[in-house]
Coordinates of C-alpha atoms in Angstrom, one line a residue:
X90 CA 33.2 -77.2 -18.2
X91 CA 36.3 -75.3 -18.3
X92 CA 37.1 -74.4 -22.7
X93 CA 40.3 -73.8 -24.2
X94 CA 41.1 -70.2 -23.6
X95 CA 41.5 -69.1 -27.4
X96 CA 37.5 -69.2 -27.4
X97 CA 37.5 -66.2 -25.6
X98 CA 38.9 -64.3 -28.7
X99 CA 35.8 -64.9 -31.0
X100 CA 32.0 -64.3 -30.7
X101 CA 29.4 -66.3 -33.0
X102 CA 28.8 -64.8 -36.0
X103 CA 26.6 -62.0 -36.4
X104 CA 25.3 -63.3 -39.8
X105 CA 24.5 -66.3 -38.8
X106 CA 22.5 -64.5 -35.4
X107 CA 21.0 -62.7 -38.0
X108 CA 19.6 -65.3 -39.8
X109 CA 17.6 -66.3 -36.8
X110 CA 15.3 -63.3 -37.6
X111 CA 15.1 -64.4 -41.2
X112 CA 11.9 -66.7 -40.6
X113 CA 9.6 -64.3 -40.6
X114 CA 7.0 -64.6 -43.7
X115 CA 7.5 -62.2 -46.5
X116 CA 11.0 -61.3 -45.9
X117 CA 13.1 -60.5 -48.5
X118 CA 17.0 -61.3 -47.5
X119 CA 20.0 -59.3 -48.8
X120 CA 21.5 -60.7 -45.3
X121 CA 23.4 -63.7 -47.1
X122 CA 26.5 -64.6 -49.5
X123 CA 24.8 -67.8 -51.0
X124 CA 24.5 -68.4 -54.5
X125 CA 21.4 -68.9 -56.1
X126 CA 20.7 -72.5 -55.9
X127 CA 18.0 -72.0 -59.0
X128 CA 21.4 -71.4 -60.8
X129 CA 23.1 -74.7 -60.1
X130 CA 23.7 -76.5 -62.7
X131 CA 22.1 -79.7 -61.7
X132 CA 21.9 -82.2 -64.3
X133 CA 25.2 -81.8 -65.2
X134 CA 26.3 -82.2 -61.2
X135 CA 23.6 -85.8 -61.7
X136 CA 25.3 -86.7 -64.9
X137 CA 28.8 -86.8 -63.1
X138 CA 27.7 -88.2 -59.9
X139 CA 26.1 -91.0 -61.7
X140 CA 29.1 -91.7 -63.8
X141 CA 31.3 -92.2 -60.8
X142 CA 29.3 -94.6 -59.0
X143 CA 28.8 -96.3 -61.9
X144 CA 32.4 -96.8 -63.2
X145 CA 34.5 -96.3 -59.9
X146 CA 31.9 -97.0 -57.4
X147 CA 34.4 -98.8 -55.0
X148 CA 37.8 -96.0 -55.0
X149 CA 34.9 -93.4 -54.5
X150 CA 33.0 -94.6 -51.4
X151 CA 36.4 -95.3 -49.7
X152 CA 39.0 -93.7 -47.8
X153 CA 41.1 -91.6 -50.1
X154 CA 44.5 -89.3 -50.3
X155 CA 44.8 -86.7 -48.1
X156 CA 46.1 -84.5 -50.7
X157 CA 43.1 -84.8 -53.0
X158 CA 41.5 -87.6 -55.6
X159 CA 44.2 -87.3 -58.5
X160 CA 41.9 -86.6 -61.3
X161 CA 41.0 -83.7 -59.6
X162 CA 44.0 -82.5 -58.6
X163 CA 44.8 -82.7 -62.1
X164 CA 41.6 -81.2 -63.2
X165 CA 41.8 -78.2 -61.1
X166 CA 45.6 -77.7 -62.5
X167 CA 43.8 -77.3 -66.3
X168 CA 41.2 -75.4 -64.9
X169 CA 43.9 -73.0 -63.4
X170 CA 46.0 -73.2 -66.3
X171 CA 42.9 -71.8 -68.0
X172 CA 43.1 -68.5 -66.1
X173 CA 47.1 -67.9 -66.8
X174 CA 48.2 -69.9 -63.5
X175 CA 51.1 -72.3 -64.1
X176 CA 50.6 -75.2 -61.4
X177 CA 51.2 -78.8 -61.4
X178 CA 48.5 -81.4 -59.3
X179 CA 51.4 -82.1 -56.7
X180 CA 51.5 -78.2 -56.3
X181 CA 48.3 -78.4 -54.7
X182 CA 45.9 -79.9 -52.1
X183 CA 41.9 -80.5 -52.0
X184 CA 40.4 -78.9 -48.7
X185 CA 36.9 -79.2 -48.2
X186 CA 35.7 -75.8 -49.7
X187 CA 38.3 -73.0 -49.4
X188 CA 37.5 -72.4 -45.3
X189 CA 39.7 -74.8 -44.5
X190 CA 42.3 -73.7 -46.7
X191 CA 42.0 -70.7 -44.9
X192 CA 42.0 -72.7 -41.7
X193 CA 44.9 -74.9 -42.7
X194 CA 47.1 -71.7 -43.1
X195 CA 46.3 -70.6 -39.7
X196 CA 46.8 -74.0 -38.1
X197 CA 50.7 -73.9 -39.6
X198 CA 51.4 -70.2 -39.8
X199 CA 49.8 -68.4 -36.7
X200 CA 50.9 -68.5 -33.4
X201 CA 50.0 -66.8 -30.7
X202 CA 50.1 -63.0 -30.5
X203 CA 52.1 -63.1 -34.4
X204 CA 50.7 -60.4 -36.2
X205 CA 48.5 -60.7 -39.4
X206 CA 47.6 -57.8 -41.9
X207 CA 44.0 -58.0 -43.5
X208 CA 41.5 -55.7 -45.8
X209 CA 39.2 -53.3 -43.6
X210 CA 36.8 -54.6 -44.7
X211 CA 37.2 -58.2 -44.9
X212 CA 35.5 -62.1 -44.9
X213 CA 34.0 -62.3 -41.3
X214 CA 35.0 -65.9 -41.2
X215 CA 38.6 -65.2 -41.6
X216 CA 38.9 -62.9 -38.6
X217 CA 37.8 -65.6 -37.0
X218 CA 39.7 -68.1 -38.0
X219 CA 42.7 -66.3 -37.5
X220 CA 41.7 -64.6 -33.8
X221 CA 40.9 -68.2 -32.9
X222 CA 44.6 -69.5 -33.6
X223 CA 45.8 -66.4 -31.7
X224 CA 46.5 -63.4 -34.3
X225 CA 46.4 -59.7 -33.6
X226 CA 45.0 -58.5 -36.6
X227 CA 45.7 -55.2 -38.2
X228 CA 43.4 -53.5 -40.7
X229 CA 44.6 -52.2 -44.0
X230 CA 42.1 -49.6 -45.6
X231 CA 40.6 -50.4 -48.9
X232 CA 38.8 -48.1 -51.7
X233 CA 37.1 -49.3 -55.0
X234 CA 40.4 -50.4 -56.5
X235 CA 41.3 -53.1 -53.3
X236 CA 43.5 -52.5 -50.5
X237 CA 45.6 -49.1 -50.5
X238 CA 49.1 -50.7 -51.3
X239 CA 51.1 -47.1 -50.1
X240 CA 49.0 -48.2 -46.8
X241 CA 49.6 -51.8 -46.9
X242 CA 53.7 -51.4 -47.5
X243 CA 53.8 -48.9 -44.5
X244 CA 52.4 -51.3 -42.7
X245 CA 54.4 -54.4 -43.5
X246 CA 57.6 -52.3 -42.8
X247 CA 56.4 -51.4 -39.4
X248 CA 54.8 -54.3 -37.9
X249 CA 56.6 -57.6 -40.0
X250 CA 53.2 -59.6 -40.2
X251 CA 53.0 -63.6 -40.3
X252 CA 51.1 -63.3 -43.3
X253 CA 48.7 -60.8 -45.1
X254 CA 45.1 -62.3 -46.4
X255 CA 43.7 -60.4 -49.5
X256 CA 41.0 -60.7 -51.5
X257 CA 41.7 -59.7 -54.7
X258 CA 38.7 -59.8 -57.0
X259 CA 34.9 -58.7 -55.9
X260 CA 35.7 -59.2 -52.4
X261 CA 33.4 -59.8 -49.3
X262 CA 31.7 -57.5 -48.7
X263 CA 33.7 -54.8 -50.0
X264 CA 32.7 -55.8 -53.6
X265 CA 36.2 -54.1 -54.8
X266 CA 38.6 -54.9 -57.6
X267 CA 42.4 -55.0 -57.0
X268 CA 43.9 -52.8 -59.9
X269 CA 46.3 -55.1 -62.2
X270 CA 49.0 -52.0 -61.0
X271 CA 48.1 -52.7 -57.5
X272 CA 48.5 -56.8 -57.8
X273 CA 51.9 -56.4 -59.6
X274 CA 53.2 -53.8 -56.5
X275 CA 51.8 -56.5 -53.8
X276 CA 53.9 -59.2 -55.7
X277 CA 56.7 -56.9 -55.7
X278 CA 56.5 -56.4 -52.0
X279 CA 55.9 -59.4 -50.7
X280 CA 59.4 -60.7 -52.8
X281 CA 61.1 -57.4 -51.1
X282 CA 59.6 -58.3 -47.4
X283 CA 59.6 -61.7 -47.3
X284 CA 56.1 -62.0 -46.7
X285 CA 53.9 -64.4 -47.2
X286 CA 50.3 -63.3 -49.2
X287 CA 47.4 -65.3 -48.6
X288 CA 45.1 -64.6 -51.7
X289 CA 41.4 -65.7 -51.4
X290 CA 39.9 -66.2 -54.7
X291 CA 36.3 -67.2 -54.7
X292 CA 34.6 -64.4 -56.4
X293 CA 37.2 -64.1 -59.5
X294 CA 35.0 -66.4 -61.9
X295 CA 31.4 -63.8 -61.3
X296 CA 32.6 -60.8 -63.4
X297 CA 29.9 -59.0 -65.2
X298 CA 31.2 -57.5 -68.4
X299 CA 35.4 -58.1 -68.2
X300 CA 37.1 -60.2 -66.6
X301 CA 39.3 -59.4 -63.2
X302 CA 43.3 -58.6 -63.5
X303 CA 44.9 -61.8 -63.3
X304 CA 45.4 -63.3 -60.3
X305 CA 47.9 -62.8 -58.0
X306 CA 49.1 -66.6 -58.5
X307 CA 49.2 -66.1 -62.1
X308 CA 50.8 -62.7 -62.2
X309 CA 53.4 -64.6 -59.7
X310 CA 55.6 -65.6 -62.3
X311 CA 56.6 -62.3 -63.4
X312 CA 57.6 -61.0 -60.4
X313 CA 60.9 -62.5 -59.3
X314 CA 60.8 -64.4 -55.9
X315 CA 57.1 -63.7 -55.4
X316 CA 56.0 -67.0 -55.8
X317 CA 57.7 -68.2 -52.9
X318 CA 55.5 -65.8 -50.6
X319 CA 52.2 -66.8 -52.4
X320 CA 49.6 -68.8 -51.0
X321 CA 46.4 -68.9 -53.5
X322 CA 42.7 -70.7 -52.1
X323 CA 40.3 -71.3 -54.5
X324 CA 36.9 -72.9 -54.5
X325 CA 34.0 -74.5 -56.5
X326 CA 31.3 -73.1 -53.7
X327 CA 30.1 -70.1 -55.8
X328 CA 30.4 -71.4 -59.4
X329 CA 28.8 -74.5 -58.9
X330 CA 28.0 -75.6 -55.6
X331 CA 28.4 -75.1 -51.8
X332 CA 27.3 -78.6 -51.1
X333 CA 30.2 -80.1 -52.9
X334 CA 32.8 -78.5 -50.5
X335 CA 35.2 -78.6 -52.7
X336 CA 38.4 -76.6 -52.8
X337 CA 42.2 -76.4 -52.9
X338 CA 45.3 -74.4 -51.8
X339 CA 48.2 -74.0 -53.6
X340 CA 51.2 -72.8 -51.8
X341 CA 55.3 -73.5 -51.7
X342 CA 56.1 -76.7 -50.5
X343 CA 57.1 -76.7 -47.4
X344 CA 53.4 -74.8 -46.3
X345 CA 51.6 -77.4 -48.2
X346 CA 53.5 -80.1 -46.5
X347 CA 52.8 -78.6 -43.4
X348 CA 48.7 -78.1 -44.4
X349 CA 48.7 -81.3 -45.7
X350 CA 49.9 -82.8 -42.0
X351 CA 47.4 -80.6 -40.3
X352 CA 44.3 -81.8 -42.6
X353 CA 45.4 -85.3 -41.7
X354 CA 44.2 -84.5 -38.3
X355 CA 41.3 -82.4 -39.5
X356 CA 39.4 -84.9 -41.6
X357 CA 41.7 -87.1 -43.4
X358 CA 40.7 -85.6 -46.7
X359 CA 38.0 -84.5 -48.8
X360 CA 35.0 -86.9 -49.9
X361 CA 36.1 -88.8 -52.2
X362 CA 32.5 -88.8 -54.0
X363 CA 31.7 -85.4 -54.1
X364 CA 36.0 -84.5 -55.2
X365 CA 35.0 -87.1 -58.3
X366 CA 31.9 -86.0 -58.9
X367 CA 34.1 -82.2 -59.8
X368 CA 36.9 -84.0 -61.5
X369 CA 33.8 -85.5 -64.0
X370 CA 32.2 -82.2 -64.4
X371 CA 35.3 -80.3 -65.2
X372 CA 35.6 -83.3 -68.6
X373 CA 31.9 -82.8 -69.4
X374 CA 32.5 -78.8 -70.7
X375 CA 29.5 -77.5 -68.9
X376 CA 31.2 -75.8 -66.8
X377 CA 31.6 -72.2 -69.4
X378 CA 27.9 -72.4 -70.1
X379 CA 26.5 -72.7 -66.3
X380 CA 29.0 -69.4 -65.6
X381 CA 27.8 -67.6 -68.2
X382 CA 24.2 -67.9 -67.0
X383 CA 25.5 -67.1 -63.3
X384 CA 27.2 -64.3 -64.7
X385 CA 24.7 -62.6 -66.6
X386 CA 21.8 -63.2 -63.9
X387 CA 24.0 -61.3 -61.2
X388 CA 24.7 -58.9 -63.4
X389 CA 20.9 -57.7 -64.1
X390 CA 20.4 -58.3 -60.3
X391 CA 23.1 -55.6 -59.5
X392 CA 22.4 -53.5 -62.2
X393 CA 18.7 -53.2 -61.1
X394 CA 19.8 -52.6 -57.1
X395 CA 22.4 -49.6 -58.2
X396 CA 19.6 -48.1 -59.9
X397 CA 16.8 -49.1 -56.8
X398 CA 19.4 -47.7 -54.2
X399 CA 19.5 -44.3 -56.1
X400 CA 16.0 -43.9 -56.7
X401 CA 14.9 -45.1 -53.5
X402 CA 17.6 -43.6 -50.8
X403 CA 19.3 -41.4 -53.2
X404 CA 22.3 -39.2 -51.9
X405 CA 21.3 -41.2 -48.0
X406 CA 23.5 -43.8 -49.2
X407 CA 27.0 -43.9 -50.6
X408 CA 28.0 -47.3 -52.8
X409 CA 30.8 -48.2 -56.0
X410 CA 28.1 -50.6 -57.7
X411 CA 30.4 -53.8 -58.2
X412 CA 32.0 -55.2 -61.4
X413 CA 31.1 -59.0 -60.3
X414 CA 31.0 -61.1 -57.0
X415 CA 28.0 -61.0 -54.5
X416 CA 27.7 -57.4 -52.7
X417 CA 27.5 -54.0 -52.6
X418 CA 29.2 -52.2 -49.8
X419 CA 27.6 -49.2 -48.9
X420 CA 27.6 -46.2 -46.2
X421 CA 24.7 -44.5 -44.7
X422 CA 25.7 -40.7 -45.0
X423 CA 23.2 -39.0 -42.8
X424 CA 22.1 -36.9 -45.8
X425 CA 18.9 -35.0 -44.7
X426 CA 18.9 -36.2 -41.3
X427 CA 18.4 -39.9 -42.1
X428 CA 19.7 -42.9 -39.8
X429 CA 23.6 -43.2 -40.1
X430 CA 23.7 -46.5 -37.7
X431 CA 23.5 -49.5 -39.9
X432 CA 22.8 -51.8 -36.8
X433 CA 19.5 -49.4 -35.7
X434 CA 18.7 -49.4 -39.4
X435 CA 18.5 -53.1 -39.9
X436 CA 16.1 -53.5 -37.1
X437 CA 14.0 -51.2 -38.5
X438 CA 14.7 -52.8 -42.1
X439 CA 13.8 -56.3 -40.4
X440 CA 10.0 -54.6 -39.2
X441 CA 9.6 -53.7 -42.8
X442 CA 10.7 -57.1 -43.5
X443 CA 13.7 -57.0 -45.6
X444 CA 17.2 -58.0 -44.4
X445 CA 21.1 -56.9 -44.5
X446 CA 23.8 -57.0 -42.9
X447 CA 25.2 -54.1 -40.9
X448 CA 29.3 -53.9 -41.4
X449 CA 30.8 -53.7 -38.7
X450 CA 31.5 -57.3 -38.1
X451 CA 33.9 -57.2 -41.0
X452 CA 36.3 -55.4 -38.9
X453 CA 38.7 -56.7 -37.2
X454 CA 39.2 -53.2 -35.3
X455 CA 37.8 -49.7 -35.2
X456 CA 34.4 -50.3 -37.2
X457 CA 32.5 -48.2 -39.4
X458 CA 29.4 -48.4 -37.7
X459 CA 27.8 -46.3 -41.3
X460 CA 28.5 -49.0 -43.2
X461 CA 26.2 -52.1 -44.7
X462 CA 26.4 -54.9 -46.7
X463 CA 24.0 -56.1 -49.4
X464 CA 24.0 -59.5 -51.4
X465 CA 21.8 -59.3 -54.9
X466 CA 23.0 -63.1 -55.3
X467 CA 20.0 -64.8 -54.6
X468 CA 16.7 -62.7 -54.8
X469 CA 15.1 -62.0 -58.1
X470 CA 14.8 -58.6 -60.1
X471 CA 11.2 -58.3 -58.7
X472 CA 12.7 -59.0 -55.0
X473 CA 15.3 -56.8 -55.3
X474 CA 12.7 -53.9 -56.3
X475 CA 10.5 -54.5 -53.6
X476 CA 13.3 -54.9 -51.5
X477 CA 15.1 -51.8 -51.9
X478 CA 11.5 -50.0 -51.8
X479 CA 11.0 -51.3 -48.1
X480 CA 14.3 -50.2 -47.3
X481 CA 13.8 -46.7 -48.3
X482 CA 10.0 -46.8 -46.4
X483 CA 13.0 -48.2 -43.4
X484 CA 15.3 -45.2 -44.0

């Protein structure tokens, strides 16, 4: 067979090869960005599924809007509202989970050889998405604090990208915080370039002790014309379930018209049953409690790895332990002559039978080949311990 000729941009992803090796009995994973499904708040997820079958079992089971079930539409406009976000229902669509937000953005935005700026490092999944619909990516550096905006502007004045993609808050893998100074500059920029600003916002909700800045969409308002170049995708996947696939984008108009026409084609819209079953939850006021247990849970998991990384590989790794999210992001520094190849490291990590994932496929371009990823998201305290302690019999 003879394929389209934009596969020859991408390569599967090296996650999910990776998670071929993860059969093997006894392994401990850090290799994944799931949430822990013993976290799930599952009676209230049955309580609202129930309840929509019961009183609307007919609109549920049918075809539906593309633009989203309306009481969810409306639900996820409190929900924002909530977080300091001003957005009506019709300012928004439901995509199934916020990867085809992401996709939907590409489909309408990205043609062939335009030029798009991300984070380096950044969401696997996005690089390729976007090298898929023809982009040549260009890699903005990031510290602790988010993407270095001095960097990002210089390179928005020299190359006049389609669109940047940001992750704002606990990003993956990098784990970092934008600064509130930084978001407000972005804003600022984006109005003074006309460019658009793709912000990915599925972490913001998993802060340990404070919460994040305010989004960029809710900072949007006090930044003249910024909201024009603002495209916000949000999701449901990591603060209460994956399976539901539920997300939305929120964008001007004339994009969402656009992403709206393009997911007509894609899948014609969202379950209805599972969009429902979200637009239930949100009026049964669970939704507070089952993040505060997710929150504090991660929290104690990352704690304990900081402290296992230290004591275990001390000054042979590098790290900024994260303020919420899923991940550290770490680099192996060679100290004492120990490995500094995350990819020969995780094979000898797998024959001790533990499991992360190297960073390079987070670049776009230029990889750090020192660098690793580790999610404390779904192992336990006693895991993580054991965990870290094979990975320092590894290094």
């Amino acid at each position: 067979m003879i394929f389209a000729e934009r596969l020859n941009s991408i390569e599967t992803s090296a996650i999910r090869e990776l998670f071929k090796l993860l059969g093997k009995p006894g392994i401990i994973s850090f290799a994944g960005g799931f949430p822990d499904p013993a976290l799930f708040d599952v009676e209230g997820i049955r309580v609202a599924t129930e309840a929509v079958l019961a009183n609307q079992p007919g609109p549920v089971l049918q075809y539906g809007a593309t633009e989203g079930w309306q009481p969810l539409r409306e639900g996820i406009s409190r929900h924002m509202a909530a977080k300091g976000a001003t957005v009506a229902p019709e300012g928004l669509i439901v995509t199934t989970g916020s990867q085809q937000a992401l996709d939907l953005i590409g489909k309408t935005m990205i043609s062939p050889g335009d030029k798009v700026i991300m984070e380096a490092p950044t969401f696997l999944a996005t690089i390729q998405c976007f090298r898929l619909y023809g982009a040549q990516i260009i890699g903005a550096p990031i510290d602790a604090q988010g993407v270095d905006v001095d960097k990002l502007e210089a390179l928005i004045d020299e190359h006049r990208p389609k669109l940047v993609y940001l992750i704002p808050s606990f990003g993956n893998p990098s784990g970092a915080m934008l600064s509130l100074e930084r978001r407000q500059r972005i804003l600022e920029i984006a109005a003074r370039t006309r460019t658009l600003v793709v912000e990915d916002d599925p972490y913001g909700e998993l802060y340990f002790d404070q919460p994040p800045p305010p989004s960029l969409l809710a900072l949007s308002d006090s930044v003249p014309g910024s909201r024009e170049w603002l495209a916000h995708c949000g999701s449901f996947s990591k603060v209460l379930s994956p399976g539901l696939r539920v997300g939305w984008m929120i964008a001007p108009p004339e994009l969402l018209a656009r992403a709206t026409m393009c997911k007509q084609f894609s899948d014609a819209h969202t379950s209805n049953l599972t969009q429902a079953t979200a637009a239930h939850y949100l009026t049964l006021g669970r939704l507070n409690a089952a993040l505060d247990a997710v929150r504090s849970t991660y929290a104690e998991r990352a704690r304990v790895m900081a402290a296992r990384l230290q004591a275990e590989l001390g000054d042979a790794i590098a790290f900024d332990a994260p303020q919420g999210g899923m991940f550290f992001w770490a680099r192996l520094t060679g100290a004492h002559g120990k490995p500094t190849h995350a990819a020969d490291f995780a094979k000898r990590a797998i024959d001790k039978l533990v499991a992360f994932v190297p960073g390079a496929p987070f670049y776009a371009h230029d990889p750090d080949p020192s660098t690793l990823r580790l999610s404390f998201a779904t192992a336990d305290v006693a895991k993580i311990e054991e965990g870290i302690a094979r990975l320092g019999q590894a290094l």
